[in-house]
PDB file of C-alpha atoms in Angstrom:
ATOM      1  CA  MET A  29     -11.317 -12.700 -14.579  1.00  0.00           C
ATOM      2  CA  LYS A  30     -13.738 -10.463 -12.721  1.00  0.00           C
ATOM      3  CA  ALA A  31     -11.191  -7.626 -12.646  1.00  0.00           C
ATOM      4  CA  ILE A  32     -10.580  -8.046 -16.389  1.00  0.00           C
ATOM      5  CA  HIS A  33     -14.335  -8.027 -17.077  1.00  0.00           C
ATOM      6  CA  ASN A  34     -14.724  -4.866 -14.999  1.00  0.00           C
ATOM      7  CA  PHE A  35     -11.826  -3.249 -16.825  1.00  0.00           C
ATOM      8  CA  PHE A  36     -13.584  -3.652 -20.174  1.00  0.00           C
ATOM      9  CA  PHE A  37     -16.864  -2.542 -18.611  1.00  0.00           C
ATOM     10  CA  ALA A  38     -15.109   0.541 -17.241  1.00  0.00           C
ATOM     11  CA  SER A  39     -13.482   1.279 -20.592  1.00  0.00           C
ATOM     12  CA  ALA A  40     -16.835   1.133 -22.348  1.00  0.00           C
ATOM     13  CA  ILE A  41     -18.421   3.455 -19.808  1.00  0.00           C
ATOM     14  CA  PHE A  42     -15.504   5.866 -20.066  1.00  0.00           C
ATOM     15  CA  ALA A  43     -15.860   6.012 -23.848  1.00  0.00           C
ATOM     16  CA  GLY A  44     -19.570   6.629 -23.445  1.00  0.00           C
ATOM     17  CA  SER A  45     -19.051   9.437 -20.956  1.00  0.00           C
ATOM     18  CA  CYS A  46     -16.615  11.149 -23.329  1.00  0.00           C
ATOM     19  CA  SER A  47     -19.237  11.135 -26.077  1.00  0.00           C
ATOM     20  CA  VAL A  48     -21.768  12.560 -23.635  1.00  0.00           C
ATOM     21  CA  ALA A  49     -19.390  15.419 -22.803  1.00  0.00           C
ATOM     22  CA  ALA A  50     -19.833  16.670 -26.339  1.00  0.00           C
ATOM     23  CA  ALA A  51     -23.455  17.483 -25.518  1.00  0.00           C
ATOM     24  CA  GLY A  52     -22.217  20.529 -23.631  1.00  0.00           C
ATOM     25  CA  VAL A  53     -23.892  19.973 -20.281  1.00  0.00           C
ATOM     26  CA  THR A  54     -22.230  22.260 -17.760  1.00  0.00           C
ATOM     27  CA  GLU A  55     -24.216  21.750 -14.581  1.00  0.00           C
ATOM     28  CA  LEU A  56     -26.570  19.392 -12.809  1.00  0.00           C
ATOM     29  CA  PRO A  57     -30.043  20.934 -13.172  1.00  0.00           C
ATOM     30  CA  GLU A  58     -32.460  21.203 -10.302  1.00  0.00           C
ATOM     31  CA  PRO A  59     -35.406  18.792 -10.205  1.00  0.00           C
ATOM     32  CA  GLY A  60     -38.298  20.035 -12.336  1.00  0.00           C
ATOM     33  CA  VAL A  61     -36.145  21.859 -14.888  1.00  0.00           C
ATOM     34  CA  THR A  62     -37.275  21.083 -18.446  1.00  0.00           C
ATOM     35  CA  MET A  63     -34.493  19.333 -20.340  1.00  0.00           C
ATOM     36  CA  PRO A  64     -34.143  17.704 -23.758  1.00  0.00           C
ATOM     37  CA  ALA A  65     -34.731  13.972 -24.000  1.00  0.00           C
ATOM     38  CA  ASN A  66     -31.720  12.112 -22.672  1.00  0.00           C
ATOM     39  CA  PRO A  67     -30.744   9.059 -24.742  1.00  0.00           C
ATOM     40  CA  ASN A  68     -27.668   8.451 -22.581  1.00  0.00           C
ATOM     41  CA  PRO A  69     -27.845   8.188 -18.781  1.00  0.00           C
ATOM     42  CA  GLY A  70     -24.343   9.644 -18.504  1.00  0.00           C
ATOM     43  CA  TYR A  71     -25.915  13.022 -19.297  1.00  0.00           C
ATOM     44  CA  VAL A  72     -26.015  14.052 -15.633  1.00  0.00           C
ATOM     45  CA  ARG A  73     -22.227  13.897 -15.319  1.00  0.00           C
ATOM     46  CA  THR A  74     -20.991  17.474 -15.630  1.00  0.00           C
ATOM     47  CA  TRP A  75     -17.904  19.048 -17.154  1.00  0.00           C
ATOM     48  CA  ASP A  76     -16.519  19.447 -13.635  1.00  0.00           C
ATOM     49  CA  ASP A  77     -17.037  15.725 -13.042  1.00  0.00           C
ATOM     50  CA  ARG A  78     -15.061  14.861 -16.145  1.00  0.00           C
ATOM     51  CA  GLN A  79     -12.273  17.249 -15.191  1.00  0.00           C
ATOM     52  CA  ARG A  80     -12.213  15.627 -11.767  1.00  0.00           C
ATOM     53  CA  ASP A  81     -11.917  12.203 -13.437  1.00  0.00           C
ATOM     54  CA  VAL A  82      -8.385  13.204 -14.459  1.00  0.00           C
ATOM     55  CA  TYR A  83      -7.399  13.273 -10.789  1.00  0.00           C
ATOM     56  CA  GLU A  84      -9.724  10.569  -9.418  1.00  0.00           C
ATOM     57  CA  HIS A  85      -9.336   7.836 -12.082  1.00  0.00           C
ATOM     58  CA  PRO A  86     -12.686   6.426 -10.911  1.00  0.00           C
ATOM     59  CA  TYR A  87     -12.915   3.663 -13.490  1.00  0.00           C
ATOM     60  CA  VAL A  88      -9.577   2.063 -12.681  1.00  0.00           C
ATOM     61  CA  GLY A  89      -9.399   3.069  -9.020  1.00  0.00           C
ATOM     62  CA  VAL A  90     -12.913   2.051  -7.947  1.00  0.00           C
ATOM     63  CA  ILE A  91     -14.598  -0.036 -10.649  1.00  0.00           C
ATOM     64  CA  VAL A  92     -11.571  -2.215 -11.470  1.00  0.00           C
ATOM     65  CA  PHE A  93      -9.523  -2.142  -8.266  1.00  0.00           C
ATOM     66  CA  GLY A  94     -12.630  -2.258  -6.061  1.00  0.00           C
ATOM     67  CA  ASN A  95     -14.337  -4.962  -8.153  1.00  0.00           C
ATOM     68  CA  VAL A  96     -17.470  -2.844  -8.596  1.00  0.00           C
ATOM     69  CA  GLY A  97     -19.853  -4.060 -11.294  1.00  0.00           C
ATOM     70  CA  ARG A  98     -23.490  -4.185 -12.308  1.00  0.00           C
ATOM     71  CA  ASP A  99     -24.328  -6.738  -9.612  1.00  0.00           C
ATOM     72  CA  THR A 100     -22.784  -4.687  -6.779  1.00  0.00           C
ATOM     73  CA  THR A 101     -24.573  -3.103  -3.844  1.00  0.00           C
ATOM     74  CA  LEU A 102     -22.384  -0.051  -3.207  1.00  0.00           C
ATOM     75  CA  LEU A 103     -22.581   2.311  -0.253  1.00  0.00           C
ATOM     76  CA  GLU A 104     -20.895   5.734  -0.137  1.00  0.00           C
ATOM     77  CA  VAL A 105     -20.043   7.136   3.301  1.00  0.00           C
ATOM     78  CA  LEU A 106     -20.733  10.836   3.925  1.00  0.00           C
ATOM     79  CA  PRO A 107     -21.255  12.089   0.349  1.00  0.00           C
ATOM     80  CA  THR A 108     -20.488  15.785  -0.116  1.00  0.00           C
ATOM     81  CA  ASP A 109     -21.523  16.119  -3.773  1.00  0.00           C
ATOM     82  CA  HIS A 110     -23.028  14.163  -6.666  1.00  0.00           C
ATOM     83  CA  TYR A 111     -19.740  12.846  -8.114  1.00  0.00           C
ATOM     84  CA  TRP A 112     -20.098   9.198  -7.129  1.00  0.00           C
ATOM     85  CA  SER A 113     -23.892   9.081  -7.259  1.00  0.00           C
ATOM     86  CA  ALA A 114     -23.954  10.456 -10.820  1.00  0.00           C
ATOM     87  CA  LEU A 115     -21.460   7.801 -11.831  1.00  0.00           C
ATOM     88  CA  PHE A 116     -22.922   4.761 -10.090  1.00  0.00           C
ATOM     89  CA  ALA A 117     -26.643   5.555 -10.249  1.00  0.00           C
ATOM     90  CA  THR A 118     -26.698   6.579 -13.902  1.00  0.00           C
ATOM     91  CA  ALA A 119     -23.544   6.456 -16.045  1.00  0.00           C
ATOM     92  CA  ALA A 120     -22.131   3.156 -14.724  1.00  0.00           C
ATOM     93  CA  PRO A 121     -25.104   1.819 -12.779  1.00  0.00           C
ATOM     94  CA  VAL A 122     -24.652  -0.723 -10.018  1.00  0.00           C
ATOM     95  CA  ARG A 123     -27.455  -2.964  -8.763  1.00  0.00           C
ATOM     96  CA  HIS A 124     -28.086  -0.820  -5.689  1.00  0.00           C
ATOM     97  CA  PHE A 125     -26.465   2.506  -4.753  1.00  0.00           C
ATOM     98  CA  ILE A 126     -26.767   3.786  -1.175  1.00  0.00           C
ATOM     99  CA  GLN A 127     -25.588   7.040   0.390  1.00  0.00           C
ATOM    100  CA  ALA A 128     -25.159   7.332   4.155  1.00  0.00           C
ATOM    101  CA  ALA A 129     -25.259  11.103   4.700  1.00  0.00           C
ATOM    102  CA  ASP A 130     -25.123  13.366   7.737  1.00  0.00           C
ATOM    103  CA  GLN A 131     -28.709  14.384   8.397  1.00  0.00           C
ATOM    104  CA  ASN A 132     -27.505  16.977  10.929  1.00  0.00           C
ATOM    105  CA  ASP A 133     -25.882  18.916   8.068  1.00  0.00           C
ATOM    106  CA  LYS A 134     -29.179  20.338   6.806  1.00  0.00           C
ATOM    107  CA  ALA A 135     -27.785  22.087   3.734  1.00  0.00           C
ATOM    108  CA  GLY A 136     -25.833  19.009   2.688  1.00  0.00           C
ATOM    109  CA  TRP A 137     -28.730  16.661   3.402  1.00  0.00           C
ATOM    110  CA  ASP A 138     -31.169  18.825   1.421  1.00  0.00           C
ATOM    111  CA  GLN A 139     -28.785  18.812  -1.544  1.00  0.00           C
ATOM    112  CA  ARG A 140     -28.527  15.022  -1.447  1.00  0.00           C
ATOM    113  CA  VAL A 141     -32.338  14.831  -1.417  1.00  0.00           C
ATOM    114  CA  LYS A 142     -32.548  17.108  -4.472  1.00  0.00           C
ATOM    115  CA  GLU A 143     -29.982  15.040  -6.326  1.00  0.00           C
ATOM    116  CA  ARG A 144     -31.736  11.788  -5.417  1.00  0.00           C
ATOM    117  CA  ASP A 145     -35.049  13.176  -6.670  1.00  0.00           C
ATOM    118  CA  PHE A 146     -33.440  14.493  -9.853  1.00  0.00           C
ATOM    119  CA  PHE A 147     -31.934  11.114 -10.720  1.00  0.00           C
ATOM    120  CA  ALA A 148     -35.304   9.446 -10.142  1.00  0.00           C
ATOM    121  CA  TRP A 149     -37.166  12.046 -12.227  1.00  0.00           C
ATOM    122  CA  HIS A 150     -34.769  12.420 -15.119  1.00  0.00           C
ATOM    123  CA  ASN A 151     -32.981   9.071 -15.333  1.00  0.00           C
ATOM    124  CA  ASN A 152     -35.362   6.692 -13.576  1.00  0.00           C
ATOM    125  CA  ALA A 153     -32.357   5.880 -11.380  1.00  0.00           C
ATOM    126  CA  LYS A 154     -32.607   5.063  -7.706  1.00  0.00           C
ATOM    127  CA  VAL A 155     -30.310   6.389  -5.006  1.00  0.00           C
ATOM    128  CA  GLU A 156     -31.194   5.166  -1.530  1.00  0.00           C
ATOM    129  CA  LEU A 157     -30.434   8.002   0.871  1.00  0.00           C
ATOM    130  CA  ARG A 158     -30.038   7.032   4.520  1.00  0.00           C
ATOM    131  CA  PRO A 159     -29.089   9.057   7.610  1.00  0.00           C
ATOM    132  CA  LEU A 160     -25.622   8.196   8.885  1.00  0.00           C
ATOM    133  CA  SER A 161     -26.031   5.692  11.703  1.00  0.00           C
ATOM    134  CA  TYR A 162     -23.345   4.402  14.049  1.00  0.00           C
ATOM    135  CA  ASP A 163     -25.364   1.226  14.485  1.00  0.00           C
ATOM    136  CA  SER A 164     -25.210   0.219  10.814  1.00  0.00           C
ATOM    137  CA  LEU A 165     -24.847   2.221   7.613  1.00  0.00           C
ATOM    138  CA  ALA A 166     -27.370  -0.066   5.896  1.00  0.00           C
ATOM    139  CA  ASP A 167     -29.270  -3.260   6.550  1.00  0.00           C
ATOM    140  CA  PRO A 168     -26.881  -5.732   8.193  1.00  0.00           C
ATOM    141  CA  THR A 169     -24.760  -7.770   5.767  1.00  0.00           C
ATOM    142  CA  ALA A 170     -26.520  -6.240   2.734  1.00  0.00           C
ATOM    143  CA  VAL A 171     -23.621  -4.348   1.118  1.00  0.00           C
ATOM    144  CA  ASP A 172     -20.891  -5.634  -1.213  1.00  0.00           C
ATOM    145  CA  VAL A 173     -18.651  -2.542  -1.192  1.00  0.00           C
ATOM    146  CA  VAL A 174     -18.399   0.428   1.180  1.00  0.00           C
ATOM    147  CA  LEU A 175     -16.625   3.450  -0.304  1.00  0.00           C
ATOM    148  CA  MET A 176     -14.915   5.971   1.986  1.00  0.00           C
ATOM    149  CA  ASP A 177     -13.479   8.645  -0.291  1.00  0.00           C
ATOM    150  CA  LYS A 178     -11.395  11.209   1.610  1.00  0.00           C
ATOM    151  CA  LYS A 179     -13.445  10.848   4.791  1.00  0.00           C
ATOM    152  CA  MET A 180     -10.892   9.729   7.377  1.00  0.00           C
ATOM    153  CA  GLY A 181      -9.785  13.280   8.231  1.00  0.00           C
ATOM    154  CA  LYS A 182     -13.318  14.485   8.959  1.00  0.00           C
ATOM    155  CA  LEU A 183     -14.175  11.385  10.958  1.00  0.00           C
ATOM    156  CA  MET A 184     -10.952  11.653  12.973  1.00  0.00           C
ATOM    157  CA  ALA A 185     -11.585  15.333  13.692  1.00  0.00           C
ATOM    158  CA  ASP A 186     -15.089  14.497  14.932  1.00  0.00           C
ATOM    159  CA  GLY A 187     -13.914  11.480  16.907  1.00  0.00           C
ATOM    160  CA  ASN A 188     -16.198   9.194  14.902  1.00  0.00           C
ATOM    161  CA  LEU A 189     -13.821   7.136  12.755  1.00  0.00           C
ATOM    162  CA  ASN A 190     -14.012   3.927  14.799  1.00  0.00           C
ATOM    163  CA  LYS A 191     -17.794   4.229  15.082  1.00  0.00           C
ATOM    164  CA  VAL A 192     -18.195   4.495  11.312  1.00  0.00           C
ATOM    165  CA  LEU A 193     -15.765   1.636  10.692  1.00  0.00           C
ATOM    166  CA  GLY A 194     -17.799  -0.509  13.055  1.00  0.00           C
ATOM    167  CA  SER A 195     -21.077   0.355  11.355  1.00  0.00           C
ATOM    168  CA  ALA A 196     -19.517  -0.225   7.927  1.00  0.00           C
ATOM    169  CA  ARG A 197     -18.434  -3.684   9.035  1.00  0.00           C
ATOM    170  CA  LYS A 198     -21.971  -4.524  10.148  1.00  0.00           C
ATOM    171  CA  ALA A 199     -23.384  -3.410   6.800  1.00  0.00           C
ATOM    172  CA  LEU A 200     -20.936  -5.460   4.705  1.00  0.00           C
ATOM    173  CA  LYS A 201     -21.570  -9.003   3.576  1.00  0.00           C
ATOM    174  CA  LEU A 202     -19.114 -11.674   4.620  1.00  0.00           C
ATOM    175  CA  GLY A 203     -16.188 -11.186   2.249  1.00  0.00           C
ATOM    176  CA  GLY A 204     -17.362  -7.656   1.415  1.00  0.00           C
ATOM    177  CA  THR A 205     -14.958  -4.834   0.578  1.00  0.00           C
ATOM    178  CA  LEU A 206     -14.147  -1.580   2.352  1.00  0.00           C
ATOM    179  CA  LEU A 207     -12.469   0.728  -0.172  1.00  0.00           C
ATOM    180  CA  VAL A 208     -10.634   3.673   1.393  1.00  0.00           C
ATOM    181  CA  ILE A 209      -9.220   6.564  -0.653  1.00  0.00           C
ATOM    182  CA  ASP A 210      -7.464   9.346   1.223  1.00  0.00           C
ATOM    183  CA  TYR A 211      -4.770  12.018   1.248  1.00  0.00           C
ATOM    184  CA  ARG A 212      -1.367  10.523   2.075  1.00  0.00           C
ATOM    185  CA  ALA A 213       0.802  12.143   4.731  1.00  0.00           C
ATOM    186  CA  THR A 214       4.570  11.702   4.846  1.00  0.00           C
ATOM    187  CA  ASN A 215       6.133   9.340   7.391  1.00  0.00           C
ATOM    188  CA  ASP A 216       8.496  11.912   8.887  1.00  0.00           C
ATOM    189  CA  GLY A 217       6.267  12.681  11.862  1.00  0.00           C
ATOM    190  CA  PRO A 218       3.570  11.131  14.046  1.00  0.00           C
ATOM    191  CA  GLN A 219      -0.023  11.082  12.858  1.00  0.00           C
ATOM    192  CA  ASP A 220      -2.124  13.955  14.173  1.00  0.00           C
ATOM    193  CA  PRO A 221      -5.098  12.108  15.765  1.00  0.00           C
ATOM    194  CA  LYS A 222      -7.387  14.915  14.573  1.00  0.00           C
ATOM    195  CA  ALA A 223      -5.830  15.070  11.080  1.00  0.00           C
ATOM    196  CA  ALA A 224      -5.999  18.866  11.121  1.00  0.00           C
ATOM    197  CA  ASN A 225      -4.338  19.260   7.705  1.00  0.00           C
ATOM    198  CA  GLY A 226      -6.407  16.471   6.128  1.00  0.00           C
ATOM    199  CA  PHE A 227      -3.459  14.147   5.408  1.00  0.00           C
ATOM    200  CA  ILE A 228      -3.296  10.611   6.805  1.00  0.00           C
ATOM    201  CA  ARG A 229      -0.260   8.387   7.184  1.00  0.00           C
ATOM    202  CA  GLU A 230      -0.923   5.263   5.151  1.00  0.00           C
ATOM    203  CA  ASP A 231       0.476   2.959   7.807  1.00  0.00           C
ATOM    204  CA  TYR A 232      -1.781   4.649  10.388  1.00  0.00           C
ATOM    205  CA  ALA A 233      -4.832   4.118   8.158  1.00  0.00           C
ATOM    206  CA  ILE A 234      -4.010   0.441   7.670  1.00  0.00           C
ATOM    207  CA  ASP A 235      -3.393  -0.184  11.368  1.00  0.00           C
ATOM    208  CA  THR A 236      -6.542   1.650  12.479  1.00  0.00           C
ATOM    209  CA  ILE A 237      -8.828  -0.086   9.988  1.00  0.00           C
ATOM    210  CA  GLN A 238      -7.387  -3.519  10.714  1.00  0.00           C
ATOM    211  CA  LYS A 239      -7.966  -2.953  14.426  1.00  0.00           C
ATOM    212  CA  ALA A 240     -11.612  -2.330  13.538  1.00  0.00           C
ATOM    213  CA  GLY A 241     -11.867  -5.904  12.273  1.00  0.00           C
ATOM    214  CA  PHE A 242     -10.871  -5.660   8.617  1.00  0.00           C
ATOM    215  CA  VAL A 243      -8.049  -7.414   6.787  1.00  0.00           C
ATOM    216  CA  LEU A 244      -5.960  -5.526   4.216  1.00  0.00           C
ATOM    217  CA  GLU A 245      -6.500  -7.316   0.917  1.00  0.00           C
ATOM    218  CA  ASP A 246      -4.670  -4.989  -1.496  1.00  0.00           C
ATOM    219  CA  ARG A 247      -3.324  -1.467  -1.898  1.00  0.00           C
ATOM    220  CA  GLU A 248      -2.776   0.858  -4.844  1.00  0.00           C
ATOM    221  CA  ASP A 249      -0.047   3.413  -4.181  1.00  0.00           C
ATOM    222  CA  LYS A 250       0.717   4.646  -7.697  1.00  0.00           C
ATOM    223  CA  LEU A 251      -2.550   5.485  -9.446  1.00  0.00           C
ATOM    224  CA  LEU A 252      -3.252   8.604  -7.344  1.00  0.00           C
ATOM    225  CA  ALA A 253       0.334   9.310  -6.321  1.00  0.00           C
ATOM    226  CA  ASN A 254       1.856  12.783  -6.623  1.00  0.00           C
ATOM    227  CA  PRO A 255       5.476  12.847  -5.423  1.00  0.00           C
ATOM    228  CA  LYS A 256       5.554  16.633  -5.996  1.00  0.00           C
ATOM    229  CA  ASP A 257       2.757  17.280  -3.513  1.00  0.00           C
ATOM    230  CA  THR A 258       3.978  19.824  -0.942  1.00  0.00           C
ATOM    231  CA  ARG A 259       1.025  18.980   1.334  1.00  0.00           C
ATOM    232  CA  ALA A 260       0.411  22.659   2.012  1.00  0.00           C
ATOM    233  CA  LYS A 261      -3.298  21.839   1.698  1.00  0.00           C
ATOM    234  CA  VAL A 262      -5.484  19.100   0.278  1.00  0.00           C
ATOM    235  CA  ALA A 263      -6.360  19.493  -3.406  1.00  0.00           C
ATOM    236  CA  ASN A 264      -7.606  17.493  -6.377  1.00  0.00           C
ATOM    237  CA  ASP A 265      -4.048  16.546  -7.319  1.00  0.00           C
ATOM    238  CA  SER A 266      -2.858  15.784  -3.772  1.00  0.00           C
ATOM    239  CA  ASP A 267      -0.902  12.585  -3.166  1.00  0.00           C
ATOM    240  CA  ARG A 268      -3.405   9.838  -2.257  1.00  0.00           C
ATOM    241  CA  PHE A 269      -3.577   6.132  -1.518  1.00  0.00           C
ATOM    242  CA  ILE A 270      -6.238   3.497  -2.210  1.00  0.00           C
ATOM    243  CA  LEU A 271      -6.641   0.675   0.286  1.00  0.00           C
ATOM    244  CA  LYS A 272      -8.877  -2.371  -0.146  1.00  0.00           C
ATOM    245  CA  PHE A 273      -9.947  -4.220   2.989  1.00  0.00           C
ATOM    246  CA  LYS A 274     -12.027  -7.355   3.396  1.00  0.00           C
ATOM    247  CA  LYS A 275     -14.579  -8.147   6.067  1.00  0.00           C
ATOM    248  CA  TRP A 276     -13.169 -11.144   7.857  1.00  0.00           C
ATOM    249  CA  ASP A 277     -15.212 -13.356  10.190  1.00  0.00           C
ATOM    250  CA  PRO A 278     -13.054 -16.442  10.670  1.00  0.00           C
ATOM    251  CA  PRO A 279     -14.123 -19.452  12.698  1.00  0.00           C
ATOM    252  CA  ALA A 280     -12.083 -19.872  15.863  1.00  0.00           C
ATOM    253  CA  ALA A 281      -9.665 -22.325  14.227  1.00  0.00           C
ATOM    254  CA  CYS A 282      -8.962 -20.063  11.239  1.00  0.00           C
ATOM    255  CA  THR A 283      -6.167 -17.601  10.584  1.00  0.00           C
ATOM    256  CA  PRO A 284      -6.175 -14.900   7.886  1.00  0.00           C
ATOM    257  CA  THR A 285      -3.559 -16.898   5.926  1.00  0.00           C
ATOM    258  CA  SER A 286      -5.423 -20.212   5.991  1.00  0.00           C
ATOM    259  CA  ILE A 287      -6.330 -21.193   2.424  1.00  0.00           C
ATOM    260  CA  HIS A 288      -9.399 -23.109   3.588  1.00  0.00           C
ATOM    261  CA  CYS A 289     -10.662 -20.210   5.672  1.00  0.00           C
ATOM    262  CA  LEU A 290     -10.045 -17.716   2.861  1.00  0.00           C
ATOM    263  CA  GLU A 291     -12.184 -19.902   0.611  1.00  0.00           C
ATOM    264  CA  VAL A 292     -14.936 -20.048   3.227  1.00  0.00           C
ATOM    265  CA  ASN A 293     -14.940 -16.253   3.499  1.00  0.00           C
ATOM    266  CA  ARG A 294     -14.991 -15.437  -0.216  1.00  0.00           C
TER     267      ARG A 294
END
């Protein structure tokens, strides 16, 4: 029922964002820029965001599949732009939106600060910006959903994937969700441990994340699929997978398939 409720919620938001597109907003203004009164909080979503929606399917892929709703505390790992923050802080607001960003990337960090301040100024929307920490991405057990959107390649290249998975697990509530979206490699060769071309074997992703203490709950292999992808380079329309994992802390006598233990960990 929750997924069905979220589907209708997502549909309503999508319809609202389409009507906002007619306003002709083409960019996210800097904080302090005088703008007309905004009767719709979706105003900050740009034309580029809506074009990207065609490839990302955020409403079905994250809101519905990830069970993200108005009562969700959602954390985005290593944001590189305002795409998810504009959606979940303003257009389809969740209870609490957190970004764990790389403070060592000064240009990127400064941009996240500007965006956070703009949302607060123009939309009275709160984005909690935190430096990426390998201890915990947020307060322990405070997060319902952690979103890692196309971040495995970067984390593998830096040698930090397992550290981030560990800190994500600490931040998640018992029964919380780790939602992983990434570029799908073919299975005709071994996985490059540094993911130099940005593509990740799906079986490698599942195995690595499960070894970090998560249990695979569901997968969506069709929504973002592109069988024509040549994998010459990553792009908006590249073949991708969506994996949904659950934080699992079973008592010693439990197994992941035990009905009683699954109920305890909901």
